[in-house]
mmCIF file of C-alpha atoms in Angstrom:
data_model
loop_
_atom_site.group_PDB
_atom_site.id
_atom_site.type_symbol
_atom_site.label_atom_id
_atom_site.label_comp_id
_atom_site.label_asym_id
_atom_site.label_seq_id
_atom_site.Cartn_x
_atom_site.Cartn_y
_atom_site.Cartn_z
ATOM 1 C CA UNK J 772 21.522 81.032 57.228
ATOM 2 C CA UNK J 773 18.087 81.387 57.266
ATOM 3 C CA UNK J 774 16.763 82.036 61.384
ATOM 4 C CA UNK J 775 12.538 81.616 61.439
ATOM 5 C CA UNK J 776 10.481 83.385 62.961
ATOM 6 C CA UNK J 777 6.699 83.650 64.259
ATOM 7 C CA UNK J 778 3.969 86.100 62.540
ATOM 8 C CA UNK J 779 4.309 84.305 58.977
ATOM 9 C CA UNK J 780 0.965 84.090 58.424
ATOM 10 C CA UNK J 781 0.981 85.019 54.658
ATOM 11 C CA UNK J 782 1.909 81.616 54.611
ATOM 12 C CA UNK J 783 0.475 79.608 56.836
ATOM 13 C CA UNK J 784 -2.353 80.738 54.844
ATOM 14 C CA UNK J 785 -1.551 79.848 52.043
ATOM 15 C CA UNK J 786 0.783 76.322 53.159
ATOM 16 C CA UNK J 787 -2.882 75.151 55.014
ATOM 17 C CA UNK J 788 -5.877 77.337 52.423
ATOM 18 C CA UNK J 789 -6.741 79.318 55.231
ATOM 19 C CA UNK J 790 -7.763 82.362 54.942
ATOM 20 C CA UNK J 791 -5.548 85.379 56.914
ATOM 21 C CA UNK J 792 -8.616 86.600 58.254
ATOM 22 C CA UNK J 793 -10.131 83.676 59.716
ATOM 23 C CA UNK J 794 -6.239 83.318 61.483
ATOM 24 C CA UNK J 795 -5.829 84.718 64.970
ATOM 25 C CA UNK J 796 -1.888 84.897 65.683
ATOM 26 C CA UNK J 797 -1.043 83.947 68.979
ATOM 27 C CA UNK J 798 2.704 83.613 66.887
ATOM 28 C CA UNK J 799 3.953 87.507 67.194
ATOM 29 C CA UNK J 800 4.255 89.031 70.419
ATOM 30 C CA UNK J 801 2.864 92.730 69.490
ATOM 31 C CA UNK J 802 0.737 94.744 72.307
ATOM 32 C CA UNK J 803 -3.014 93.222 71.962
ATOM 33 C CA UNK J 804 -3.320 96.282 72.787
ATOM 34 C CA UNK J 805 -3.096 97.346 69.074
ATOM 35 C CA UNK J 806 -1.242 100.407 66.883
ATOM 36 C CA UNK J 807 -1.890 103.608 69.471
ATOM 37 C CA UNK J 808 -3.601 106.578 68.447
ATOM 38 C CA UNK J 809 -1.609 109.380 68.220
ATOM 39 C CA UNK J 810 0.475 106.813 66.261
ATOM 40 C CA UNK J 811 -1.997 105.934 63.593
ATOM 41 C CA UNK J 812 -3.121 109.874 63.896
ATOM 42 C CA UNK J 813 0.241 110.672 62.356
ATOM 43 C CA UNK J 814 0.345 107.663 59.984
ATOM 44 C CA UNK J 815 -2.160 108.718 58.215
ATOM 45 C CA UNK J 816 -1.969 112.853 57.978
ATOM 46 C CA UNK J 817 1.903 112.688 57.034
ATOM 47 C CA UNK J 818 0.951 111.062 52.817
ATOM 48 C CA UNK J 819 1.948 114.244 51.331
ATOM 49 C CA UNK J 820 4.998 114.064 52.691
ATOM 50 C CA UNK J 821 6.087 110.752 50.808
ATOM 51 C CA UNK J 822 7.064 113.078 48.685
ATOM 52 C CA UNK J 823 10.341 114.149 50.038
ATOM 53 C CA UNK J 824 13.309 112.215 50.740
ATOM 54 C CA UNK J 825 12.822 111.112 54.657
ATOM 55 C CA UNK J 826 16.222 112.914 56.810
ATOM 56 C CA UNK J 827 19.490 110.423 56.134
ATOM 57 C CA UNK J 828 20.279 111.463 59.556
ATOM 58 C CA UNK J 829 17.076 110.761 61.832
ATOM 59 C CA UNK J 830 18.265 114.197 63.726
ATOM 60 C CA UNK J 831 14.077 114.520 64.867
ATOM 61 C CA UNK J 832 13.947 111.232 65.770
ATOM 62 C CA UNK J 833 17.129 110.750 67.471
ATOM 63 C CA UNK J 834 16.706 113.446 69.759
ATOM 64 C CA UNK J 835 13.559 111.849 70.581
ATOM 65 C CA UNK J 836 15.092 108.343 71.751
ATOM 66 C CA UNK J 837 17.864 110.657 73.375
ATOM 67 C CA UNK J 838 15.114 112.802 75.245
ATOM 68 C CA UNK J 839 12.981 109.122 76.345
ATOM 69 C CA UNK J 840 16.064 107.263 77.029
ATOM 70 C CA UNK J 841 17.835 110.666 79.178
ATOM 71 C CA UNK J 842 21.397 109.589 76.811
ATOM 72 C CA UNK J 843 23.442 111.074 74.452
ATOM 73 C CA UNK J 844 22.394 112.106 71.178
ATOM 74 C CA UNK J 845 25.833 110.131 69.597
ATOM 75 C CA UNK J 846 24.721 106.605 71.418
ATOM 76 C CA UNK J 847 22.465 106.186 68.807
ATOM 77 C CA UNK J 848 21.713 104.388 65.912
ATOM 78 C CA UNK J 849 18.502 103.823 64.430
ATOM 79 C CA UNK J 850 17.563 101.177 62.619
ATOM 80 C CA UNK J 851 15.445 99.505 60.170
ATOM 81 C CA UNK J 852 13.821 97.115 63.160
ATOM 82 C CA UNK J 853 16.130 95.838 65.539
ATOM 83 C CA UNK J 854 16.916 93.144 63.489
ATOM 84 C CA UNK J 855 18.756 95.591 61.321
ATOM 85 C CA UNK J 856 21.296 96.585 64.383
ATOM 86 C CA UNK J 857 21.742 94.169 65.186
ATOM 87 C CA UNK J 858 23.037 92.109 62.031
ATOM 88 C CA UNK J 859 25.234 96.038 61.932
ATOM 89 C CA UNK J 860 26.899 95.136 65.085
ATOM 90 C CA UNK J 861 27.021 91.669 63.501
ATOM 91 C CA UNK J 862 29.384 92.637 60.850
ATOM 92 C CA UNK J 863 31.243 95.343 62.137
ATOM 93 C CA UNK J 864 31.421 94.076 65.561
ATOM 94 C CA UNK J 865 34.692 91.208 66.243
ATOM 95 C CA UNK J 866 33.746 88.879 68.785
ATOM 96 C CA UNK J 867 35.990 85.830 68.252
ATOM 97 C CA UNK J 868 34.121 84.210 70.789
ATOM 98 C CA UNK J 869 30.363 84.864 71.561
ATOM 99 C CA UNK J 870 28.420 83.361 74.020
ATOM 100 C CA UNK J 871 24.678 82.758 73.974
ATOM 101 C CA UNK J 872 21.900 81.931 76.070
ATOM 102 C CA UNK J 873 19.868 78.003 74.072
ATOM 103 C CA UNK J 874 16.857 79.046 73.026
ATOM 104 C CA UNK J 875 17.121 82.317 72.306
ATOM 105 C CA UNK J 876 16.172 84.655 69.078
ATOM 106 C CA UNK J 877 18.090 83.122 66.607
ATOM 107 C CA UNK J 878 19.512 85.760 64.170
ATOM 108 C CA UNK J 879 22.115 87.009 67.129
ATOM 109 C CA UNK J 880 24.191 83.767 65.518
ATOM 110 C CA UNK J 881 22.899 84.300 61.695
ATOM 111 C CA UNK J 882 24.371 87.983 62.276
ATOM 112 C CA UNK J 883 28.428 87.307 64.180
ATOM 113 C CA UNK J 884 28.256 84.178 61.543
ATOM 114 C CA UNK J 885 29.282 87.092 58.960
ATOM 115 C CA UNK J 886 32.557 87.987 61.426
ATOM 116 C CA UNK J 887 34.012 84.133 61.660
ATOM 117 C CA UNK J 888 32.226 84.603 65.815
ATOM 118 C CA UNK J 889 32.749 81.127 67.289
ATOM 119 C CA UNK J 890 30.064 80.283 69.292
ATOM 120 C CA UNK J 891 29.543 79.240 72.971
ATOM 121 C CA UNK J 892 25.647 78.105 74.612
ATOM 122 C CA UNK J 893 24.834 78.162 77.714
ATOM 123 C CA UNK J 894 21.870 74.838 77.608
ATOM 124 C CA UNK J 895 18.928 76.261 79.783
ATOM 125 C CA UNK J 896 16.148 73.561 79.051
ATOM 126 C CA UNK J 897 19.394 71.074 81.316
ATOM 127 C CA UNK J 898 19.120 73.543 83.861
ATOM 128 C CA UNK J 899 14.777 73.299 83.154
ATOM 129 C CA UNK J 900 14.971 76.908 82.640
ATOM 130 C CA UNK J 901 15.950 77.972 86.084
ATOM 131 C CA UNK J 902 19.475 79.572 86.619
ATOM 132 C CA UNK J 903 21.040 83.023 88.108
ATOM 133 C CA UNK J 904 24.380 85.099 86.372
ATOM 134 C CA UNK J 905 26.829 82.939 88.781
ATOM 135 C CA UNK J 906 25.857 80.106 86.580
ATOM 136 C CA UNK J 907 25.829 82.167 83.304
ATOM 137 C CA UNK J 908 29.477 83.495 83.910
ATOM 138 C CA UNK J 909 31.573 80.570 84.697
ATOM 139 C CA UNK J 910 30.315 79.182 81.902
ATOM 140 C CA UNK J 911 32.051 82.779 80.515
ATOM 141 C CA UNK J 912 35.238 81.797 81.873
ATOM 142 C CA UNK J 913 35.397 78.137 81.183
ATOM 143 C CA UNK J 914 35.039 79.105 77.809
ATOM 144 C CA UNK J 915 37.309 82.337 78.025
ATOM 145 C CA UNK J 916 34.709 84.119 75.418
ATOM 146 C CA UNK J 917 35.140 87.258 74.929
ATOM 147 C CA UNK J 918 31.932 88.854 74.040
ATOM 148 C CA UNK J 919 27.839 88.198 75.516
ATOM 149 C CA UNK J 920 25.184 88.149 73.863
ATOM 150 C CA UNK J 921 21.316 87.520 76.125
ATOM 151 C CA UNK J 922 17.928 88.967 74.646
ATOM 152 C CA UNK J 923 17.015 90.419 78.835
ATOM 153 C CA UNK J 924 13.648 89.131 78.979
ATOM 154 C CA UNK J 925 14.633 86.190 76.804
ATOM 155 C CA UNK J 926 13.570 84.917 73.512
ATOM 156 C CA UNK J 927 11.162 82.302 73.740
ATOM 157 C CA UNK J 928 11.052 80.898 77.038
ATOM 158 C CA UNK J 929 9.612 84.989 78.960
ATOM 159 C CA UNK J 930 11.937 85.123 82.193
ATOM 160 C CA UNK J 931 13.843 88.129 83.532
ATOM 161 C CA UNK J 932 17.230 89.272 85.015
ATOM 162 C CA UNK J 933 17.119 91.563 87.394
ATOM 163 C CA UNK J 934 18.794 94.545 87.709
ATOM 164 C CA UNK J 935 21.130 93.179 90.456
ATOM 165 C CA UNK J 936 21.454 90.264 88.119
ATOM 166 C CA UNK J 937 22.348 92.116 85.347
ATOM 167 C CA UNK J 938 24.599 94.902 87.352
ATOM 168 C CA UNK J 939 26.583 91.961 88.228
ATOM 169 C CA UNK J 940 27.034 90.605 85.015
ATOM 170 C CA UNK J 941 28.246 94.326 83.544
ATOM 171 C CA UNK J 942 30.564 94.513 86.243
ATOM 172 C CA UNK J 943 32.113 91.138 85.243
ATOM 173 C CA UNK J 944 32.190 92.518 82.012
ATOM 174 C CA UNK J 945 33.506 95.264 82.660
ATOM 175 C CA UNK J 946 36.804 94.116 84.635
ATOM 176 C CA UNK J 947 37.719 91.653 82.343
ATOM 177 C CA UNK J 948 36.896 93.287 79.147
ATOM 178 C CA UNK J 949 34.144 91.564 77.838
ATOM 179 C CA UNK J 950 31.542 92.485 75.356
ATOM 180 C CA UNK J 951 27.665 92.596 76.733
ATOM 181 C CA UNK J 952 25.386 92.589 73.787
ATOM 182 C CA UNK J 953 22.158 93.299 75.472
ATOM 183 C CA UNK J 954 19.136 92.787 73.092
ATOM 184 C CA UNK J 955 15.920 94.339 75.312
ATOM 185 C CA UNK J 956 13.666 93.936 72.381
ATOM 186 C CA UNK J 957 10.314 93.102 75.514
ATOM 187 C CA UNK J 958 11.941 95.027 78.565
ATOM 188 C CA UNK J 959 9.002 97.229 77.811
ATOM 189 C CA UNK J 960 6.138 94.985 78.594
ATOM 190 C CA UNK J 961 7.868 95.065 81.984
ATOM 191 C CA UNK J 962 9.604 97.778 84.491
ATOM 192 C CA UNK J 963 12.484 100.152 82.461
ATOM 193 C CA UNK J 964 14.538 99.128 86.075
ATOM 194 C CA UNK J 965 15.829 95.832 84.559
ATOM 195 C CA UNK J 966 17.561 97.483 81.535
ATOM 196 C CA UNK J 967 21.160 98.855 81.833
ATOM 197 C CA UNK J 968 20.301 102.126 79.332
ATOM 198 C CA UNK J 969 21.400 104.182 83.091
ATOM 199 C CA UNK J 970 24.898 102.029 82.821
ATOM 200 C CA UNK J 971 25.909 102.718 78.338
ATOM 201 C CA UNK J 972 27.901 105.567 79.586
ATOM 202 C CA UNK J 973 30.004 103.330 81.802
ATOM 203 C CA UNK J 974 30.964 101.406 79.838
ATOM 204 C CA UNK J 975 32.093 101.696 75.612
ATOM 205 C CA UNK J 976 31.989 97.997 74.997
ATOM 206 C CA UNK J 977 27.924 97.989 76.181
ATOM 207 C CA UNK J 978 25.683 97.606 73.237
ATOM 208 C CA UNK J 979 21.901 98.051 73.621
ATOM 209 C CA UNK J 980 18.619 97.466 70.473
ATOM 210 C CA UNK J 981 16.241 98.326 71.331
ATOM 211 C CA UNK J 982 12.679 97.560 68.661
ATOM 212 C CA UNK J 983 9.444 99.807 68.988
ATOM 213 C CA UNK J 984 7.816 96.962 66.878
ATOM 214 C CA UNK J 985 6.342 95.170 69.372
ATOM 215 C CA UNK J 986 5.253 97.495 71.974
ATOM 216 C CA UNK J 987 3.305 99.893 69.440
ATOM 217 C CA UNK J 988 2.325 96.638 67.575
ATOM 218 C CA UNK J 989 4.454 98.967 63.956
ATOM 219 C CA UNK J 990 6.252 95.229 63.483
ATOM 220 C CA UNK J 991 4.719 96.510 59.178
ATOM 221 C CA UNK J 992 6.765 99.587 59.593
ATOM 222 C CA UNK J 993 9.964 97.881 60.693
ATOM 223 C CA UNK J 994 12.574 100.369 63.388
ATOM 224 C CA UNK J 995 14.455 100.166 66.564
ATOM 225 C CA UNK J 996 17.351 101.202 67.264
ATOM 226 C CA UNK J 997 21.630 100.500 69.118
ATOM 227 C CA UNK J 998 22.330 102.332 72.016
ATOM 228 C CA UNK J 999 25.985 102.562 72.906
ATOM 229 C CA UNK J 1000 29.118 104.959 74.275
ATOM 230 C CA UNK J 1001 30.896 103.132 72.396
ATOM 231 C CA UNK J 1002 31.204 106.008 69.140
ATOM 232 C CA UNK J 1003 34.349 104.503 66.746
ATOM 233 C CA UNK J 1004 31.518 101.217 66.670
ATOM 234 C CA UNK J 1005 28.636 102.934 65.823
ATOM 235 C CA UNK J 1006 30.441 105.632 62.599
ATOM 236 C CA UNK J 1007 31.595 102.522 61.924
ATOM 237 C CA UNK J 1008 28.641 101.123 60.985
ATOM 238 C CA UNK J 1009 27.498 104.552 59.558
ATOM 239 C CA UNK J 1010 29.949 104.442 56.859
ATOM 240 C CA UNK J 1011 28.137 100.967 56.565
ATOM 241 C CA UNK J 1012 25.051 101.628 56.512
ATOM 242 C CA UNK J 1013 22.670 103.040 53.301
ATOM 243 C CA UNK J 1014 21.063 105.610 51.851
ATOM 244 C CA UNK J 1015 17.628 106.173 53.645
ATOM 245 C CA UNK J 1016 17.211 102.711 56.157
ATOM 246 C CA UNK J 1017 14.068 103.836 57.823
ATOM 247 C CA UNK J 1018 11.566 105.538 55.207
ATOM 248 C CA UNK J 1019 9.123 108.477 55.984
ATOM 249 C CA UNK J 1020 6.524 106.600 58.458
ATOM 250 C CA UNK J 1021 8.504 104.917 60.595
ATOM 251 C CA UNK J 1022 10.594 107.958 61.049
ATOM 252 C CA UNK J 1023 7.754 110.500 61.916
ATOM 253 C CA UNK J 1024 5.619 107.161 63.826
ATOM 254 C CA UNK J 1025 8.651 107.057 66.391
ATOM 255 C CA UNK J 1026 8.638 110.211 67.002
ATOM 256 C CA UNK J 1027 5.072 110.423 67.582
ATOM 257 C CA UNK J 1028 5.363 106.601 69.654
ATOM 258 C CA UNK J 1029 8.003 108.064 72.444
ATOM 259 C CA UNK J 1030 5.376 110.653 73.709
ATOM 260 C CA UNK J 1031 2.931 107.732 74.077
ATOM 261 C CA UNK J 1032 4.299 107.026 78.250
ATOM 262 C CA UNK J 1033 -0.092 106.202 79.377
ATOM 263 C CA UNK J 1034 0.095 103.966 76.471
ATOM 264 C CA UNK J 1035 2.749 101.855 77.923
ATOM 265 C CA UNK J 1036 1.810 101.967 81.174
ATOM 266 C CA UNK J 1037 -1.734 100.955 80.051
ATOM 267 C CA UNK J 1038 0.084 97.769 77.696
ATOM 268 C CA UNK J 1039 2.146 97.128 80.688
ATOM 269 C CA UNK J 1040 -1.080 96.671 83.275
ATOM 270 C CA UNK J 1041 -3.495 94.794 80.744
ATOM 271 C CA UNK J 1042 -0.549 92.887 79.761
ATOM 272 C CA UNK J 1043 0.059 91.505 83.744
ATOM 273 C CA UNK J 1044 -3.263 90.484 84.257
ATOM 274 C CA UNK J 1045 -3.558 88.598 81.034
ATOM 275 C CA UNK J 1046 -0.941 86.658 81.935
ATOM 276 C CA UNK J 1047 -2.180 86.139 83.994
ATOM 277 C CA UNK J 1048 -5.357 85.491 82.862
ATOM 278 C CA UNK J 1049 -3.639 82.687 80.108
ATOM 279 C CA UNK J 1050 -1.428 81.108 83.140
ATOM 280 C CA UNK J 1051 -4.768 80.147 85.315
ATOM 281 C CA UNK J 1052 -6.639 78.434 82.677
ATOM 282 C CA UNK J 1053 -3.198 77.002 80.616
ATOM 283 C CA UNK J 1054 -2.706 75.636 84.183
ATOM 284 C CA UNK J 1055 -5.396 73.822 84.250
ATOM 285 C CA UNK J 1056 -4.465 71.319 81.461
ATOM 286 C CA UNK J 1057 -2.947 68.338 82.409
ATOM 287 C CA UNK J 1058 -0.457 68.707 79.451
ATOM 288 C CA UNK J 1059 1.575 71.800 80.054
ATOM 289 C CA UNK J 1060 3.840 72.337 81.645
ATOM 290 C CA UNK J 1061 3.686 76.274 81.795
ATOM 291 C CA UNK J 1062 7.537 78.429 82.574
ATOM 292 C CA UNK J 1063 7.591 81.257 84.738
ATOM 293 C CA UNK J 1064 7.030 84.224 82.416
ATOM 294 C CA UNK J 1065 8.279 88.189 82.953
ATOM 295 C CA UNK J 1066 6.868 89.827 79.511
ATOM 296 C CA UNK J 1067 3.946 89.606 76.731
ATOM 297 C CA UNK J 1068 4.381 85.880 75.492
ATOM 298 C CA UNK J 1069 4.295 82.624 77.508
ATOM 299 C CA UNK J 1070 5.884 79.204 77.450
ATOM 300 C CA UNK J 1071 5.117 76.095 78.406
ATOM 301 C CA UNK J 1072 6.335 72.355 77.177
ATOM 302 C CA UNK J 1073 3.414 70.118 75.453
ATOM 303 C CA UNK J 1074 3.237 66.425 77.514
ATOM 304 C CA UNK J 1075 0.391 65.493 74.791
ATOM 305 C CA UNK J 1076 0.178 63.286 72.581
ATOM 306 C CA UNK J 1077 0.477 64.500 68.231
ATOM 307 C CA UNK J 1078 0.921 67.620 67.232
ATOM 308 C CA UNK J 1079 -0.372 70.607 69.321
ATOM 309 C CA UNK J 1080 -0.163 73.254 66.504
ATOM 310 C CA UNK J 1081 -1.348 70.748 63.869
ATOM 311 C CA UNK J 1082 -4.662 70.958 66.012
ATOM 312 C CA UNK J 1083 -4.472 75.013 66.804
ATOM 313 C CA UNK J 1084 -4.009 75.503 62.972
ATOM 314 C CA UNK J 1085 -7.697 73.206 62.404
ATOM 315 C CA UNK J 1086 -8.834 75.813 65.192
ATOM 316 C CA UNK J 1087 -7.173 78.657 63.109
ATOM 317 C CA UNK J 1088 -5.016 79.369 66.204
ATOM 318 C CA UNK J 1089 -1.738 80.320 65.491
ATOM 319 C CA UNK J 1090 1.385 79.492 68.004
ATOM 320 C CA UNK J 1091 4.680 79.662 67.347
ATOM 321 C CA UNK J 1092 6.199 75.621 67.359
ATOM 322 C CA UNK J 1093 9.935 76.347 68.810
ATOM 323 C CA UNK J 1094 11.413 73.698 66.998
ATOM 324 C CA UNK J 1095 13.851 75.157 65.544
ATOM 325 C CA UNK J 1096 14.855 76.564 68.607
ATOM 326 C CA UNK J 1097 18.437 75.122 69.361
ATOM 327 C CA UNK J 1098 18.349 73.000 72.177
ATOM 328 C CA UNK J 1099 15.649 71.860 72.720
ATOM 329 C CA UNK J 1100 14.958 68.453 72.579
ATOM 330 C CA UNK J 1101 11.053 68.213 73.897
ATOM 331 C CA UNK J 1102 7.952 69.678 72.291
ATOM 332 C CA UNK J 1103 7.513 73.282 73.499
ATOM 333 C CA UNK J 1104 5.651 76.390 72.174
ATOM 334 C CA UNK J 1105 5.005 80.238 73.040
ATOM 335 C CA UNK J 1106 1.755 81.398 72.850
ATOM 336 C CA UNK J 1107 1.451 85.672 73.065
ATOM 337 C CA UNK J 1108 -0.563 87.362 75.239
ATOM 338 C CA UNK J 1109 -3.848 89.109 73.492
ATOM 339 C CA UNK J 1110 -7.057 89.815 74.539
ATOM 340 C CA UNK J 1111 -9.355 88.027 76.728
ATOM 341 C CA UNK J 1112 -11.511 87.810 73.697
ATOM 342 C CA UNK J 1113 -8.606 86.046 71.927
ATOM 343 C CA UNK J 1114 -7.395 84.649 75.118
ATOM 344 C CA UNK J 1115 -10.675 83.315 76.323
ATOM 345 C CA UNK J 1116 -10.544 81.827 72.298
ATOM 346 C CA UNK J 1117 -7.595 79.627 72.844
ATOM 347 C CA UNK J 1118 -8.805 77.812 75.927
ATOM 348 C CA UNK J 1119 -11.801 76.831 74.784
ATOM 349 C CA UNK J 1120 -9.315 75.887 71.703
ATOM 350 C CA UNK J 1121 -8.251 73.384 74.135
ATOM 351 C CA UNK J 1122 -9.813 72.642 76.579
ATOM 352 C CA UNK J 1123 -11.682 71.279 73.135
ATOM 353 C CA UNK J 1124 -7.898 69.180 71.678
ATOM 354 C CA UNK J 1125 -6.153 68.726 75.499
#
């Protein structure tokens, strides 16, 4: 199963015969503030360390993650991007029937297909993307699932479950011994209170995925991690893991990134301001039906004629065409929140098209 993603600028430049440097990429949800200076310094000053193998135990990185979240070091598996953690979990954890949102990130299904997991779906479009945990639980009970996997905030829609809603879902999963997998790749663009990490010690069937590549703008380095108190699952994953699966630059960058508290706070403020700017601008177009988002990207239905994706490509702007997401029947697109200059370029381009 091959899943398409945003950020494939090289392929797009080849297909449309446009230089990469000319394209503005709204298809990848990366922090527009770029790499923190502290992380850049660490990478630049570490070139001589490449003559050595990384510490295959990643003890210092694990300690940094544990300190950041105030959890036990024993609960952490650092990974080559969150994608590796998803696939390691999918090949290790036995789930007979898994409930997924539709649409959502496609790699969950790809990962758990490895083990013959059956899937059922909670369709968002038919609810006009307005739903509650109560409805989700009803579907879980009806379908008799033994696993639920959620992206929170959900990709590509951008909606987030509040802590109260998460607690309700967590209580249901605990009571019914349902595996709960939460992908929190974009939660740090909101607030940590929207996370279930504080409950990690309370239920061994809770698995939380995190990414460092979005907030710290290092997708080329590939770094994420899995959190769980299920030590037997972690042991099984580590047995399957290849040696040195995280490179030296990613290891060192991750340690520094988790010290960048001021950068995180600045990024949250910036994203909120620019998201509101984009929302106001997009709402002025009758051809665009915008849905609420609480993170660093926006999701909308295009009501106009023609292919908006190709129209914007001709103006050197790349957005995420969501037609390959399961459960979507109309023309939907996702755009990242970028810098004020880039956001204005997008709005100007849309005005010219629409």
